[in-house]
Structure formats: structure tokens, C-alpha cells
Coordinates of C-alpha atoms in Angstrom, one line a residue:
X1 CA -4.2 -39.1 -24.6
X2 CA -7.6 -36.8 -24.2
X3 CA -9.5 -37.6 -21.7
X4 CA -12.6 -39.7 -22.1
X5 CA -15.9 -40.2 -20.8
X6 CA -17.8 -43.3 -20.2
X7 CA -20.3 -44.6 -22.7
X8 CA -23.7 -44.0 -22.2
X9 CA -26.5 -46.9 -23.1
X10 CA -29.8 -46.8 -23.2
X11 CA -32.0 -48.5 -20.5
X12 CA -31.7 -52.3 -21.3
X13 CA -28.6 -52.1 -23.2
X14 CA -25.5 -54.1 -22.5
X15 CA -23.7 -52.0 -20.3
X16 CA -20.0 -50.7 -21.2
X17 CA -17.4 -53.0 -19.1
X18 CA -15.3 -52.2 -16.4
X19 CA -12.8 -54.5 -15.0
X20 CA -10.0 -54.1 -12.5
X21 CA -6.9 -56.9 -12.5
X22 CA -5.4 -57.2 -9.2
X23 CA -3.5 -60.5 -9.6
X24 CA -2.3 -62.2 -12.5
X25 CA -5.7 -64.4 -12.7
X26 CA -7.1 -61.4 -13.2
X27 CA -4.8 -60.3 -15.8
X28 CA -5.3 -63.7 -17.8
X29 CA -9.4 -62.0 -18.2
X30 CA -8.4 -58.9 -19.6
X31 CA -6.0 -60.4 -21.7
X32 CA -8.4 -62.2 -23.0
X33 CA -11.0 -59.4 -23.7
X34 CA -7.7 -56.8 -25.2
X35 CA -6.9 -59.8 -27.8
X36 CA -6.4 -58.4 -31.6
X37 CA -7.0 -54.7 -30.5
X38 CA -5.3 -52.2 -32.1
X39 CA -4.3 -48.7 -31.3
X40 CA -1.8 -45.9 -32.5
X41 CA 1.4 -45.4 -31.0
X42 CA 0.4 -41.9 -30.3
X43 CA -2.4 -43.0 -28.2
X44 CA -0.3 -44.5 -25.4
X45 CA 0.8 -42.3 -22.7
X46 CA 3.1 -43.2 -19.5
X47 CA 2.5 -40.0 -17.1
X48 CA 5.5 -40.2 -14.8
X49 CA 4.5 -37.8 -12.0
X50 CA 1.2 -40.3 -12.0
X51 CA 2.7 -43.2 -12.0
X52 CA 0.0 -44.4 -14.6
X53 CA 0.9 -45.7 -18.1
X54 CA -2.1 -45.7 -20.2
X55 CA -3.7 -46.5 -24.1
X56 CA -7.1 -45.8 -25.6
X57 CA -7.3 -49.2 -27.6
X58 CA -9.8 -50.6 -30.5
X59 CA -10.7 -53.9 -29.1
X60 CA -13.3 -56.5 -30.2
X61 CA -16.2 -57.2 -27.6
X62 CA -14.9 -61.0 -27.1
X63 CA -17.1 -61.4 -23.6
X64 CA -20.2 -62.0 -24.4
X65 CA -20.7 -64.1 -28.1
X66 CA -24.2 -65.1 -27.6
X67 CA -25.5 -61.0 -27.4
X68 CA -22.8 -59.3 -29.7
X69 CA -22.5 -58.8 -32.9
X70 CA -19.3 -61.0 -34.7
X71 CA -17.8 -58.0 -35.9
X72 CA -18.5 -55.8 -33.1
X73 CA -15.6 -52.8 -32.0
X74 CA -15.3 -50.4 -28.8
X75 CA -13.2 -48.2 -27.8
X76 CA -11.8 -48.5 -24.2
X77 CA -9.2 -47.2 -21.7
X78 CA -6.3 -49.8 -20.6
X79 CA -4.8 -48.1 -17.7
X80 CA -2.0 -49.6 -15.6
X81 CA -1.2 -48.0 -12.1
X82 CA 1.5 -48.2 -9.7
X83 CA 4.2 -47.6 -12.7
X84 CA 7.8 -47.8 -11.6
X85 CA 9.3 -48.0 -14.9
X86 CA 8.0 -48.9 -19.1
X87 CA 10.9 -50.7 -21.5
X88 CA 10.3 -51.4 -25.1
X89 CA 11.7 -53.2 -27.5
X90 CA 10.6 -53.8 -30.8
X91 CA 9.2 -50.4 -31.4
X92 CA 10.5 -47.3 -33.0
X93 CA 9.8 -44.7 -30.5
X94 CA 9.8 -41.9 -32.3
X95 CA 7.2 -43.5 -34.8
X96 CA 3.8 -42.4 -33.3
X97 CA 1.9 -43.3 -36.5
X98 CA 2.7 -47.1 -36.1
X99 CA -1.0 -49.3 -35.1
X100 CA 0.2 -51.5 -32.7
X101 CA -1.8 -55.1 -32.4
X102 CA -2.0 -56.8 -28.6
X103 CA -1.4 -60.5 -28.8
X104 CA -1.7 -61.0 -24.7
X105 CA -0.9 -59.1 -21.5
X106 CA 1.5 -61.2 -19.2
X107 CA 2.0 -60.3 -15.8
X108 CA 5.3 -61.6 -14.2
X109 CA 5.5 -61.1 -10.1
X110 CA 8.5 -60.4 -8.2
X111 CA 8.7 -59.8 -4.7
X112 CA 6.4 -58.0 -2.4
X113 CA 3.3 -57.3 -4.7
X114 CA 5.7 -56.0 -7.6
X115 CA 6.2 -57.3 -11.0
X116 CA 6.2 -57.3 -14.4
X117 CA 3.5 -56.5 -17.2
X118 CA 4.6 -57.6 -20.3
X119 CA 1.9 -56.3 -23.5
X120 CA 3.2 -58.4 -26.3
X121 CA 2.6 -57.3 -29.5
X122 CA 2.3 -58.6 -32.9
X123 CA 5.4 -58.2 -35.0
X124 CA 7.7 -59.4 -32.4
X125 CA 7.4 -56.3 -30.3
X126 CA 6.9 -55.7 -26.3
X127 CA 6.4 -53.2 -24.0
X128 CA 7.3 -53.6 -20.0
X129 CA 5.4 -52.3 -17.5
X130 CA 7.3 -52.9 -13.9
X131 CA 5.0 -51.6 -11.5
X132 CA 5.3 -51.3 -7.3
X133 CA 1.7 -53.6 -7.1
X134 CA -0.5 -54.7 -9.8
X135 CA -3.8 -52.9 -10.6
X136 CA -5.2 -52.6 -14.3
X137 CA -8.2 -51.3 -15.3
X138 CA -9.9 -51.6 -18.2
X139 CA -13.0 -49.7 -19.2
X140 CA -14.8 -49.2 -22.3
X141 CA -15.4 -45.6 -23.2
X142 CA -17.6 -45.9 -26.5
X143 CA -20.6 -47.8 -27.7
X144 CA -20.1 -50.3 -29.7
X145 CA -19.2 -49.9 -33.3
X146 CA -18.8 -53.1 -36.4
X147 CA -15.7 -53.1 -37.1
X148 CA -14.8 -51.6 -40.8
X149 CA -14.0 -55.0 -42.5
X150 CA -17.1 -56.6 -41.2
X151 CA -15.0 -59.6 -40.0
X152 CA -13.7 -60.7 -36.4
X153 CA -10.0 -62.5 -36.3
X154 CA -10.8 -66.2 -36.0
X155 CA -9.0 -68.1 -33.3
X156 CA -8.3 -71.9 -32.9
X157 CA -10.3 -73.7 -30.7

């Protein structure tokens, strides 16, 4: 992935999120806001020596309905730190053109802190992120864009 700088807004404007998950409460919030957003294989990147797996994601601005736009896009930064190990399955690895679609983020706890971060993708797939202690951050790193069909994905109620 290239590194990224954070949006800049104009005074007055809605201000780029940032959101750190440090239980799996907080996990269910990004989940939410990460719902339907699509990215590249090639944009995911799990540096070892860093212990940091991360993806620059297309994701719909889901937080705030009243003051965006239905169709509205952004890019942002899902980072996950404390990585131990990342699994697949479902994926071709050594297809980096695929667009991958997020469904949900699960977090699954073990003992001590540790766990489980499941990202479960559309098409049956799944990526697993064990990590030592939970902390994911999620940070928008554009402004706001409509997204090219000029629809949002409709959920039920």
C-alpha cells in the first residue's frame, strides 16, 4: 500500500473519521461503518516485521444519514495492529486484481487480550486476523466522493 495522508476539509465541513476498536463493541461500530466497501486485493498489505495488516478500502459514509449524501464514497485506511498471524480462505492469493466486498468484521477473543478478527467477505470468502490484543483503526484518508452508480446498497430494516 502507499502511504496516505489525511483528508483535509474546509472550515465547517464534516470532518474525516477516525475511530479506534479496542474491544469487540467497538469492532461491532466499525463493522458497521466498513459495510459494502470494496477494495483490490492488491491494496491489502500484512507487514510482518510491523506486526500491522492493513487495506485502503472504498467505503460508504453510513454514519451520519441526515448530512450525507445517499451515494456518498471515501477512501480510508483499515489498519489492524498487534498481528500474530493472517489465514485466508476463499481467496486466490496470487490474484491481486480480485475487488474484494466486506460483509462484517467479527472479532473472536481468546485468552489474555488475544483473539480473532474475522473480515468476512462476499462470495464466501474470509480473511483471519489473530492478533496478541485488539486495536483497529479506521481512518478516512479522502474527501468524500458519489459513488459511480449513483446508488447506495439498500439494507433491511
Amino acid at each position: 500500500m502507499s502511504e496516505m495522508r489525511d483528508a483535509t476539509f474546509e472550515e465547517g465541513a464534516q470532518r474525516p473519521l477516525r475511530l479506534k476498536a479496542l474491544d469487540g463493541d467497538d469492532v461491532q461500530v466499525i463493522s458497521a461503518l466498513v459495510q459494502d466497501s470494496v477494495l483490490p486485493a492488491s491494496e491489502m498489505s500484512w507487514r510482518r516485521s510491523e506486526r500491522r495488516f492493513g487495506m485502503l478500502l472504498n467505503r460508504f459514509r453510513w454514519e451520519d444519514p441526515a448530512t450525507t449524501r445517499e451515494a456518498e464514497r471515501v477512501q480510508a485506511v483499515l489498519c489492524i495492529e498487534n498481528v500474530m498471524a493472517v489465514r485466508s480462505q476463499g481467496l486466490d492469493p496470487k490474484d491481486r486484481d480480485t475487488v474484494l466486498s466486506i460483509l462484517a468484521l467479527v472479532f473472536e477473543p481468546g485468552e489474555d487480550g488475544a483473539g480473532t478478527l474475522r473480515l468476512i467477505l462476499a462470495g464466501d470468502g474470509e480473511i483471519a486476523v489473530e492478533v496478541e490484543a485488539l486495536e483497529v483503526i479506521l481512518r478516512d484518508v479522502t474527501r468524500p466522493y458519489g459513488a459511480p452508480s449513483g446508488k447506495a446498497p439498500k439494507h433491511p430494516e
